[in-house]
Amino acid sequence: MNKLNHLIYEHFAPGVLAASAEKRHTYLREVQAEKMKITASMRELSQHGAPWEYKAQVIRKYQVQIVLLLDALEQYQHHADPAVKAFYTEASAILEELLIALEQHFPEYLAQDVFMPKGYVIQVIEQLEERFRDTEKYLCDRRVDRRLLELVIRPLHHQHPYITFGMVMYYRRLLLELRENVHPFIIDLTERVHYTLHQYNFNSKDYFMYCTAQLRKKISRLRTLQEKKGLLSWYEKELRNMNSHGVSLFPGKGGLREQMLTWLREEKYFQQTLLTASAS
């Protein structure tokens, strides 16, 4: 990485980049050569019986340094003459191949809270959106509420361009799960979607509001307090017994299950209070 750092920080800045096209081609060959060396080091690390902590430390060092270099290249490109912008694009593409390799072969070692480079994240979001459109079509064709599915993709748009590696990994797993949606004990497809979102702790405020609004609709159709409390208690039981995948859309911002359990308890109390007030 030292050679790459030297090349990009010392020679690639718009004010010092060599004017000749021949020299720029030489620089690209050097970047490619360094990329091959790093790839070989990654391959060796993957075959090495080193402790998890050591591998994570090495991989995260590569991850952070490559992100910083890509961010630097993006800044250079903003201030460069049109004649050399293609050079920065090619150099960035070479480094992005290293990020792709890290994501494909070492996902469990990557730092989750590191922001992806802005140029790279554009490509990643395009891929995720394509997967989402396929999933959306599949589920909408089977009468799953489109408004519910729109809530799934909304946080990705709201966070752009500040997307972490962890959020991308989360969405890749979630979209795959929603597409396969294998919950044989749940017949209703919409309920399967909800079950998956709760398992993955999709702790979006908009999704929480959607869930509570849908439950209120179901409660309003019931006649007696016993029926209403019975429905709320059933959901409460289901949430308590639900398995979790140990991931979150927004780590550190609370759990969806805990929010829903609190709301269910409060709603049961509210329904009881409402009946008592109307009877008096």
Short mmCIF file of C-alpha atoms in Angstrom, two decimals, residues 35-254:
data_model
loop_
_atom_site.label_atom_id
_atom_site.label_comp_id
_atom_site.label_asym_id
_atom_site.label_seq_id
_atom_site.Cartn_x
_atom_site.Cartn_y
_atom_site.Cartn_z
CA LYS A 35 -3.31 -3.96 -7.20
CA MET A 36 -2.02 -7.40 -8.26
CA LYS A 37 0.42 -7.43 -5.32
CA ILE A 38 -2.35 -6.59 -2.87
CA THR A 39 -4.61 -9.24 -4.42
CA ALA A 40 -1.85 -11.81 -3.97
CA SER A 41 -1.46 -10.76 -0.33
CA MET A 42 -5.21 -11.15 0.19
CA ARG A 43 -5.14 -14.62 -1.36
CA GLU A 44 -2.27 -15.62 0.89
CA LEU A 45 -4.11 -14.26 3.93
CA SER A 46 -7.24 -16.24 3.06
CA GLN A 47 -5.20 -19.47 3.02
CA HIS A 48 -3.34 -18.62 6.20
CA GLY A 49 -4.45 -20.12 9.49
CA ALA A 50 -4.13 -16.83 11.35
CA PRO A 51 -6.54 -15.84 14.17
CA TRP A 52 -9.74 -14.03 13.20
CA GLU A 53 -8.62 -10.86 14.96
CA TYR A 54 -5.40 -10.70 12.94
CA LYS A 55 -7.20 -11.22 9.63
CA ALA A 56 -9.79 -8.57 10.55
CA GLN A 57 -7.04 -6.08 11.40
CA VAL A 58 -5.25 -6.62 8.07
CA ILE A 59 -8.42 -6.58 5.96
CA ARG A 60 -9.77 -3.45 7.64
CA LYS A 61 -6.46 -1.69 7.07
CA TYR A 62 -6.73 -2.46 3.35
CA GLN A 63 -10.39 -1.40 3.38
CA VAL A 64 -9.81 1.99 5.00
CA GLN A 65 -6.74 2.82 2.92
CA ILE A 66 -8.46 1.96 -0.36
CA VAL A 67 -11.49 4.06 0.61
CA LEU A 68 -9.25 7.02 1.41
CA LEU A 69 -7.41 6.69 -1.90
CA LEU A 70 -10.66 6.51 -3.85
CA ASP A 71 -11.97 9.58 -2.04
CA ALA A 72 -8.75 11.40 -2.95
CA LEU A 73 -9.10 10.42 -6.62
CA GLU A 74 -12.68 11.67 -6.63
CA GLN A 75 -11.56 15.03 -5.27
CA TYR A 76 -8.80 15.21 -7.87
CA GLN A 77 -11.33 14.52 -10.62
CA HIS A 78 -13.53 17.43 -9.51
CA HIS A 79 -10.64 19.86 -9.98
CA ALA A 80 -9.05 18.29 -13.06
CA ASP A 81 -9.03 19.38 -16.68
CA PRO A 82 -11.36 17.38 -18.93
CA ALA A 83 -8.32 15.90 -20.68
CA VAL A 84 -7.20 13.99 -17.56
CA LYS A 85 -10.56 13.06 -16.01
CA ALA A 86 -10.51 9.76 -17.88
CA PHE A 87 -7.19 8.97 -16.16
CA TYR A 88 -8.77 9.35 -12.72
CA THR A 89 -11.73 7.23 -13.78
CA GLU A 90 -9.42 4.41 -14.90
CA ALA A 91 -7.30 4.61 -11.74
CA SER A 92 -10.46 4.52 -9.59
CA ALA A 93 -11.79 1.49 -11.47
CA ILE A 94 -8.61 -0.44 -10.64
CA LEU A 95 -8.92 0.34 -6.93
CA GLU A 96 -12.65 -0.45 -6.94
CA GLU A 97 -11.75 -3.97 -8.08
CA LEU A 98 -9.93 -4.35 -4.77
CA LEU A 99 -13.02 -3.28 -2.83
CA ILE A 100 -15.11 -5.76 -4.81
CA ALA A 101 -12.62 -8.50 -3.89
CA LEU A 102 -12.79 -7.52 -0.21
CA GLU A 103 -16.59 -7.58 -0.24
CA GLN A 104 -16.77 -10.91 -2.03
CA HIS A 105 -14.07 -12.82 -0.18
CA PHE A 106 -13.77 -11.17 3.24
CA PRO A 107 -17.20 -9.76 4.15
CA GLU A 108 -17.06 -11.05 7.73
CA TYR A 109 -13.83 -9.12 8.40
CA LEU A 110 -14.83 -5.73 7.00
CA ALA A 111 -15.48 -2.73 9.25
CA GLN A 112 -19.24 -2.16 9.11
CA ASP A 113 -19.26 1.54 9.98
CA VAL A 114 -16.89 2.75 7.24
CA PHE A 115 -18.55 4.90 4.56
CA MET A 116 -18.20 3.66 1.01
CA PRO A 117 -16.45 5.96 -1.50
CA LYS A 118 -19.04 8.12 -3.25
CA GLY A 119 -18.21 6.93 -6.74
CA TYR A 120 -18.26 3.29 -5.70
CA VAL A 121 -21.48 3.57 -3.73
CA ILE A 122 -23.33 4.84 -6.81
CA GLN A 123 -22.63 1.56 -8.56
CA VAL A 124 -23.56 -0.45 -5.48
CA ILE A 125 -26.91 1.34 -5.07
CA GLU A 126 -27.74 0.80 -8.74
CA GLN A 127 -27.19 -2.93 -8.24
CA LEU A 128 -29.31 -2.97 -5.09
CA GLU A 129 -32.10 -1.02 -6.79
CA GLU A 130 -32.15 -3.52 -9.64
CA ARG A 131 -32.46 -6.37 -7.15
CA PHE A 132 -35.16 -4.47 -5.31
CA ARG A 133 -37.18 -3.89 -8.50
CA ASP A 134 -37.10 -7.62 -9.22
CA THR A 135 -38.16 -8.39 -5.66
CA GLU A 136 -40.86 -5.70 -5.72
CA LYS A 137 -42.35 -7.04 -8.95
CA TYR A 138 -42.36 -10.59 -7.62
CA LEU A 139 -44.11 -9.60 -4.39
CA CYS A 140 -46.52 -7.05 -5.91
CA ASP A 141 -47.63 -9.64 -8.44
CA ARG A 142 -48.63 -11.68 -5.40
CA ARG A 143 -50.58 -8.79 -3.87
CA VAL A 144 -48.12 -7.54 -1.29
CA ASP A 145 -48.78 -3.86 -0.54
CA ARG A 146 -46.49 -1.69 -2.69
CA ARG A 147 -46.42 0.96 0.07
CA LEU A 148 -44.88 -1.60 2.41
CA LEU A 149 -42.19 -2.47 -0.12
CA GLU A 150 -41.44 1.19 -0.79
CA LEU A 151 -40.62 1.53 2.90
CA VAL A 152 -37.96 -1.16 2.49
CA ILE A 153 -35.91 0.81 -0.03
CA ARG A 154 -36.55 4.31 1.37
CA PRO A 155 -33.72 4.37 3.97
CA LEU A 156 -31.19 3.55 1.27
CA HIS A 157 -32.28 6.63 -0.70
CA HIS A 158 -32.38 8.85 2.40
CA GLN A 159 -28.86 7.85 3.48
CA HIS A 160 -27.29 8.34 0.05
CA PRO A 161 -24.45 9.21 -0.46
CA TYR A 162 -23.49 8.37 3.14
CA ILE A 163 -23.81 4.61 2.92
CA THR A 164 -21.71 2.31 5.09
CA PHE A 165 -20.39 -1.10 4.15
CA GLY A 166 -22.61 -2.51 6.89
CA MET A 167 -25.80 -1.07 5.39
CA VAL A 168 -24.97 -2.47 1.95
CA MET A 169 -24.26 -5.92 3.40
CA TYR A 170 -27.52 -5.69 5.37
CA TYR A 171 -29.55 -4.87 2.25
CA ARG A 172 -27.96 -7.63 0.21
CA ARG A 173 -28.99 -10.20 2.78
CA LEU A 174 -32.44 -8.68 3.32
CA LEU A 175 -33.37 -8.49 -0.36
CA LEU A 176 -32.27 -12.07 -0.91
CA GLU A 177 -34.37 -13.18 2.05
CA LEU A 178 -37.43 -11.20 0.87
CA ARG A 179 -37.13 -12.69 -2.61
CA GLU A 180 -36.91 -16.26 -1.35
CA ASN A 181 -39.23 -15.57 1.59
CA VAL A 182 -39.14 -19.13 2.87
CA HIS A 183 -41.41 -19.24 5.92
CA PRO A 184 -43.53 -22.34 5.25
CA PHE A 185 -45.47 -21.95 8.52
CA ILE A 186 -46.76 -18.50 7.39
CA ILE A 187 -49.29 -18.73 4.57
CA ASP A 188 -49.94 -15.03 3.92
CA LEU A 189 -47.12 -13.50 1.85
CA THR A 190 -47.50 -10.04 3.40
CA GLU A 191 -47.11 -11.56 6.86
CA ARG A 192 -43.97 -13.31 5.59
CA VAL A 193 -42.53 -9.95 4.56
CA HIS A 194 -43.29 -8.50 8.00
CA TYR A 195 -41.76 -11.55 9.68
CA THR A 196 -38.54 -11.14 7.68
CA LEU A 197 -38.32 -7.40 8.40
CA HIS A 198 -38.72 -8.05 12.11
CA GLN A 199 -36.12 -10.83 12.05
CA TYR A 200 -33.69 -8.42 10.41
CA ASN A 201 -34.58 -5.63 12.88
CA PHE A 202 -35.67 -3.21 10.16
CA ASN A 203 -35.77 -0.40 12.72
CA SER A 204 -36.94 2.36 10.41
CA LYS A 205 -39.27 4.92 12.01
CA ASP A 206 -41.48 4.93 8.88
CA TYR A 207 -41.83 1.14 8.99
CA PHE A 208 -42.74 1.22 12.68
CA MET A 209 -45.46 3.80 11.94
CA TYR A 210 -46.75 1.65 9.07
CA CYS A 211 -46.97 -1.42 11.33
CA THR A 212 -48.88 0.39 14.07
CA ALA A 213 -51.27 1.96 11.55
CA GLN A 214 -52.02 -1.46 10.02
CA LEU A 215 -52.65 -2.97 13.43
CA ARG A 216 -55.01 -0.14 14.36
CA LYS A 217 -56.99 -0.88 11.20
CA LYS A 218 -57.30 -4.52 12.20
CA ILE A 219 -58.38 -3.58 15.72
CA SER A 220 -61.02 -1.15 14.45
CA ARG A 221 -62.78 -3.99 12.61
CA LEU A 222 -63.25 -5.98 15.82
CA ARG A 223 -66.31 -5.45 17.98
CA THR A 224 -65.41 -6.41 21.55
CA LEU A 225 -62.55 -5.47 23.86
CA GLN A 226 -61.81 -9.16 24.36
CA GLU A 227 -61.28 -9.63 20.62
CA LYS A 228 -59.08 -6.55 20.37
CA LYS A 229 -56.92 -7.48 23.34
CA GLY A 230 -56.76 -11.05 22.06
CA LEU A 231 -55.38 -9.90 18.70
CA LEU A 232 -52.81 -7.62 20.35
CA SER A 233 -51.76 -10.41 22.71
CA TRP A 234 -51.32 -12.79 19.77
CA TYR A 235 -48.94 -10.39 18.05
CA GLU A 236 -47.15 -9.84 21.34
CA LYS A 237 -46.63 -13.59 21.73
CA GLU A 238 -45.42 -13.96 18.13
CA LEU A 239 -42.87 -11.17 18.56
CA ARG A 240 -41.53 -12.63 21.81
CA ASN A 241 -41.03 -16.06 20.21
CA MET A 242 -39.50 -14.73 16.97
CA ASN A 243 -35.90 -15.60 16.15
CA SER A 244 -33.52 -12.77 15.35
CA HIS A 245 -30.66 -12.70 12.84
CA GLY A 246 -28.65 -10.39 15.09
CA VAL A 247 -28.43 -7.54 12.56
CA SER A 248 -30.02 -4.07 12.33
CA LEU A 249 -30.79 -1.55 9.62
CA PHE A 250 -29.59 1.21 11.97
CA PRO A 251 -27.23 -0.28 14.59
CA GLY A 252 -27.43 1.42 17.95
CA LYS A 253 -30.85 2.99 17.31
CA GLY A 254 -33.00 0.56 19.24
#
